[in-house]
Amino acid sequence: MEVLLDYILTPQLFILILVVILLKSSIKFVPQNRAYLVERFGKYQSTKEAGLNFIVPFIDRIAADRSLKEQAVDVPEQSAITKDNISLHVDGVLYFRVLDPYKATYGVDDYVFAVTQLAQTTMRSELGKMELDKTFEERDQLNTNIVTSINDASGPWGIQVLRYEIKDIVPPNSVMEAMEAQMKAERVKRAQILESEGDRQAAINRAEGAKQSVVLAAEADKAEQVLKAEGEAQAILAVAEAQAEALRKVGEAADTEEGQKAIQLDLATKAIEAKQAIAKESSIVLLPDGNTEAASLVTQAMAIINKMNNKD
C-alpha cells in the first residue's frame, strides 16, 4: 500500500496531470456560427472563430460566447397612437443576427434587450406617422420602415436587423364596430353597383337583340323584294320572248300564200265579230249600203300588209 502511494505521488505524475490540465485549458473548439471573445488580464485580446483555437491558460479567458445565427425575438404587445389619434395594440417578431461580436459585447450591455426596445420605440414612431386605414393597407411598407430605422440606430452594436413582421394590430372595440359597419356598407354598395351593372347590361343586350331582329327582318324583306322583282322581270322577259317568237312565226307564215289566206280569213272573222259586238251594245244599228263591206275591209287590210312588206 505504501509503495502504491509512493508511486501515485511521484513528481512525474503531478507533471503529467498539470500538462493535461494546461492542454485542456488552452485548447478551445469553437462551434460553427459562433464566436468566442478572449480577454487577457481583463482586456479584449482576440475573437476566436469556428474551429480549433488556443489560448494561454490562467491568463486568457472566454469573456463572451456570441451566436452568429439569425435570431428571432418576440416583441411584446404595446400601445401606439396613429396619426388620426386612434389607439392601437401592436406586437411583432424581430429577426436579426450579430455581424460584429466585438461591438455586440462591448458596444452594448444586452444587445437583445436593446434591439427589442429599439424595435418597440421605432414601431410607435412609425405608426404615429400613418392613419389607421394605412396601417392595414401598407403593412409591408411599415415593416420596411421599421427595419431601416432600427438598422440606422443599431450599427454601433454590431447588429443587423433582417426583417420585422407585425403579428397583430388590434384597434379599440368602437373602431372595430365602425370598421365592420363600413365594410358592410361597402359590400352593400358593391352589390347594388353589380346589380345595376347587370340590369344595364341586360337592357343593352335586349336593345341589341331588337336591333339585330329589325335589321334581319329588313334584310329578309329586301331579299324577298329583290327575288320577287327578279322573278317578275324574268316572267316579263319570258312573255316578251314568247310574243316575239309568236310574231316571228306569224310573220313567217304570213309570207306564204296559205298565210295570206289565213290572214284574210282572220280579218274577216274579226270584222264580223266587231259588227256583232256593236249591234249588242247599241240600240241603233246602221247597215251598210252593200254586202261587200267585210270584203272591202279585208281588201284594205291586205293592201296595207302588202305595202308594209314591200317597204321591208
XYZ file of C-alpha atoms in Angstrom:
312
model
C 0.000 0.000 0.000
C 2.777 2.404 0.865
C 4.548 1.514 -2.390
C 1.401 2.286 -4.326
C 1.009 5.661 -2.626
C 4.626 6.491 -3.262
C 4.097 5.668 -6.953
C 0.966 7.777 -7.198
C 2.537 10.788 -5.516
C 5.612 10.831 -7.687
C 6.604 14.157 -9.335
C 6.148 12.690 -12.811
C 2.501 12.073 -12.102
C 1.983 15.648 -10.929
C 3.698 16.930 -14.033
C 1.523 14.739 -16.233
C -1.650 15.938 -14.526
C -0.521 19.536 -14.809
C 0.193 19.138 -18.507
C -3.240 17.624 -19.101
C -4.913 20.464 -17.255
C -2.902 23.062 -19.167
C -3.709 21.472 -22.518
C -7.376 21.254 -21.676
C -7.414 24.894 -20.617
C -5.510 26.096 -23.658
C -7.378 24.186 -26.394
C -10.779 25.567 -27.357
C -13.099 24.117 -30.007
C -15.414 26.842 -31.277
C -18.687 25.536 -32.869
C -19.855 26.628 -36.305
C -21.595 30.045 -36.479
C -20.325 31.038 -33.049
C -17.556 33.337 -31.859
C -15.598 33.404 -28.596
C -14.244 36.712 -27.324
C -10.975 36.264 -25.382
C -9.772 38.682 -22.714
C -6.255 38.796 -21.349
C -5.912 40.318 -17.907
C -9.409 41.730 -18.267
C -8.699 43.391 -21.638
C -10.017 42.299 -25.022
C -7.372 40.187 -26.746
C -8.940 38.416 -29.773
C -12.015 36.815 -31.301
C -11.879 33.074 -31.878
C -13.937 31.780 -34.777
C -15.193 28.263 -35.585
C -12.603 25.509 -35.383
C -9.545 24.671 -33.249
C -8.159 27.596 -31.234
C -5.550 28.052 -28.478
C -5.449 30.412 -25.529
C -2.942 30.966 -22.726
C -4.112 29.135 -19.602
C -4.757 31.165 -16.463
C -4.058 34.367 -18.414
C -6.687 34.331 -21.148
C -10.345 33.670 -20.543
C -13.506 33.381 -22.655
C -15.317 36.617 -21.888
C -18.304 36.115 -24.205
C -19.856 33.463 -26.406
C -21.808 35.047 -29.285
C -24.055 33.223 -31.743
C -23.773 34.374 -35.367
C -27.015 32.687 -36.416
C -30.179 34.569 -37.266
C -32.270 35.039 -34.148
C -35.978 35.675 -33.724
C -37.180 37.747 -30.804
C -40.804 38.296 -29.872
C -41.574 41.990 -29.466
C -44.133 42.318 -26.636
C -47.503 43.919 -27.253
C -47.542 47.658 -26.774
C -49.835 50.611 -27.274
C -49.380 53.085 -30.121
C -51.357 56.080 -31.388
C -51.888 56.655 -35.097
C -51.855 59.961 -36.935
C -55.654 60.228 -36.650
C -55.471 59.686 -32.845
C -56.575 56.041 -32.743
C -55.024 53.892 -30.015
C -53.770 50.505 -31.208
C -52.251 47.450 -29.574
C -49.446 46.061 -31.728
C -46.999 43.190 -31.367
C -44.483 41.660 -33.734
C -41.433 39.475 -34.328
C -37.918 40.805 -34.910
C -35.316 38.863 -36.918
C -31.667 39.878 -36.571
C -28.138 38.489 -36.377
C -24.796 39.523 -34.926
C -22.386 40.891 -37.509
C -19.613 42.065 -35.175
C -19.236 40.066 -31.926
C -16.867 42.708 -30.503
C -19.433 45.518 -30.858
C -22.256 43.274 -29.654
C -20.244 42.554 -26.486
C -18.562 45.861 -25.702
C -20.864 48.287 -27.524
C -23.983 47.488 -25.503
C -24.673 45.674 -22.260
C -27.505 43.404 -23.563
C -27.939 43.637 -27.320
C -31.137 41.522 -27.381
C -32.864 43.776 -24.863
C -31.532 46.865 -26.606
C -32.694 45.887 -30.082
C -36.107 44.815 -28.731
C -36.641 48.161 -27.033
C -35.475 49.945 -30.155
C -37.997 47.980 -32.231
C -40.808 48.988 -29.887
C -39.971 52.673 -29.913
C -39.438 52.675 -33.685
C -42.757 50.918 -34.249
C -44.593 53.516 -32.141
C -42.874 56.282 -34.067
C -43.739 54.826 -37.475
C -47.362 54.165 -36.514
C -47.669 57.774 -35.386
C -46.917 58.857 -38.967
C -49.748 56.817 -40.502
C -53.530 56.877 -40.364
C -55.487 53.843 -39.204
C -56.512 52.658 -42.671
C -52.938 52.877 -43.911
C -51.666 50.644 -41.114
C -53.688 47.767 -42.573
C -53.145 48.584 -46.246
C -49.413 49.344 -46.088
C -48.196 46.812 -43.550
C -45.266 45.761 -45.755
C -44.127 49.368 -46.088
C -44.465 49.806 -42.322
C -42.266 46.747 -41.710
C -39.658 48.064 -44.139
C -39.563 51.484 -42.469
C -39.116 49.892 -39.035
C -36.225 47.710 -40.262
C -34.498 50.704 -41.866
C -34.818 52.822 -38.738
C -33.545 50.043 -36.438
C -30.527 49.328 -38.672
C -29.577 53.004 -38.655
C -29.570 53.018 -34.844
C -28.112 49.543 -34.168
C -24.965 49.950 -36.277
C -22.703 50.674 -33.243
C -23.951 47.464 -31.620
C -22.784 45.212 -34.460
C -26.373 44.041 -35.074
C -28.111 43.699 -38.447
C -31.895 43.573 -38.432
C -33.053 41.403 -41.315
C -36.808 41.920 -41.103
C -39.627 42.878 -38.798
C -43.075 41.329 -39.028
C -46.151 42.780 -37.321
C -48.248 39.922 -35.983
C -51.391 41.686 -34.825
C -52.849 45.182 -34.959
C -55.793 45.430 -32.570
C -57.836 48.671 -32.599
C -60.426 49.541 -29.905
C -63.823 47.849 -29.928
C -65.594 51.022 -31.039
C -63.276 51.341 -34.017
C -63.768 47.666 -34.833
C -67.548 48.137 -34.829
C -67.244 51.204 -37.060
C -64.945 49.331 -39.441
C -67.363 46.415 -39.607
C -70.241 48.805 -40.351
C -68.155 50.464 -43.045
C -67.247 47.124 -44.568
C -70.904 46.085 -44.541
C -71.873 49.345 -46.256
C -69.135 48.814 -48.836
C -70.371 45.294 -49.531
C -73.949 46.549 -49.932
C -72.703 49.305 -52.228
C -70.743 46.863 -54.359
C -73.751 44.533 -54.527
C -76.012 47.389 -55.680
C -73.441 48.507 -58.248
C -73.123 44.978 -59.569
C -76.892 44.632 -59.736
C -77.280 47.937 -61.602
C -74.472 46.950 -63.961
C -76.260 43.672 -64.587
C -79.556 45.481 -65.311
C -77.784 47.912 -67.631
C -76.061 45.117 -69.498
C -79.327 43.197 -69.774
C -81.063 46.284 -71.226
C -78.207 46.764 -73.669
C -78.424 43.137 -74.697
C -82.185 43.386 -75.212
C -81.764 46.550 -77.295
C -79.035 44.912 -79.338
C -81.260 41.892 -79.870
C -84.187 44.069 -81.013
C -81.864 45.986 -83.318
C -80.498 42.809 -84.811
C -84.041 41.494 -85.227
C -85.132 44.643 -87.103
C -82.013 44.555 -89.274
C -82.518 40.897 -90.094
C -86.220 41.478 -90.873
C -85.325 44.391 -93.180
C -82.675 42.327 -94.900
C -85.153 39.459 -95.308
C -87.790 41.851 -96.751
C -85.200 43.343 -99.070
C -84.101 39.926 -100.245
C -87.753 38.942 -100.774
C -88.441 42.088 -102.857
C -85.296 41.531 -104.884
C -86.222 37.935 -105.561
C -89.806 38.979 -106.436
C -88.560 41.691 -108.794
C -86.147 39.286 -110.410
C -88.997 36.780 -110.833
C -91.289 39.403 -112.385
C -88.504 40.576 -114.662
C -87.834 37.042 -115.773
C -91.582 36.489 -116.314
C -91.879 39.668 -118.397
C -88.812 38.679 -120.352
C -90.228 35.206 -120.946
C -93.593 36.644 -122.086
C -91.817 39.124 -124.359
C -89.663 36.367 -125.812
C -92.787 34.204 -126.339
C -94.628 37.081 -128.013
C -91.613 37.821 -130.153
C -91.345 34.183 -131.129
C -95.091 34.114 -131.903
C -94.836 37.241 -134.022
C -91.822 35.842 -135.806
C -93.688 32.657 -136.606
C -96.792 34.642 -137.670
C -94.630 36.750 -139.935
C -93.028 33.683 -141.450
C -96.455 32.160 -142.004
C -97.859 35.403 -143.441
C -95.127 35.425 -146.064
C -96.655 32.358 -147.717
C -99.805 32.018 -149.870
C -101.567 29.934 -147.281
C -100.643 32.513 -144.655
C -102.181 35.296 -146.729
C -105.425 33.378 -146.993
C -105.395 32.678 -143.276
C -104.886 36.334 -142.538
C -107.758 37.274 -144.830
C -109.986 34.785 -143.068
C -108.942 36.011 -139.645
C -109.515 39.629 -140.562
C -112.941 38.848 -141.977
C -113.866 36.891 -138.865
C -112.769 39.742 -136.584
C -114.698 42.269 -138.686
C -117.861 40.213 -138.348
C -117.319 39.818 -134.598
C -116.837 43.550 -134.273
C -120.119 44.171 -136.045
C -121.895 41.769 -133.737
C -120.432 43.433 -130.682
C -121.530 46.852 -131.882
C -125.011 45.523 -132.519
C -125.257 44.146 -128.971
C -124.064 47.322 -127.287
C -126.028 49.876 -129.376
C -129.779 50.220 -129.724
C -129.406 51.629 -133.230
C -127.576 49.652 -135.931
C -126.581 51.253 -139.239
C -126.440 48.717 -142.027
C -124.033 49.253 -144.883
C -125.242 50.048 -148.330
C -123.692 46.957 -149.920
C -122.997 43.431 -148.881
C -119.337 43.701 -149.716
C -118.275 45.804 -146.701
C -116.491 42.930 -144.972
C -114.726 42.037 -148.187
C -113.684 45.641 -148.697
C -112.315 45.807 -145.179
C -110.314 42.666 -145.779
C -109.045 44.044 -149.075
C -107.921 47.275 -147.428
C -106.173 45.422 -144.659
C -104.372 43.189 -147.126
C -103.312 46.216 -149.119
C -101.776 47.733 -146.018
C -99.932 44.493 -145.201
C -98.615 44.178 -148.747
C -97.425 47.774 -148.702
C -95.564 47.170 -145.432
C -93.982 44.017 -146.836
C -92.845 45.855 -149.920
C -91.220 48.516 -147.759
C -89.397 45.816 -145.803
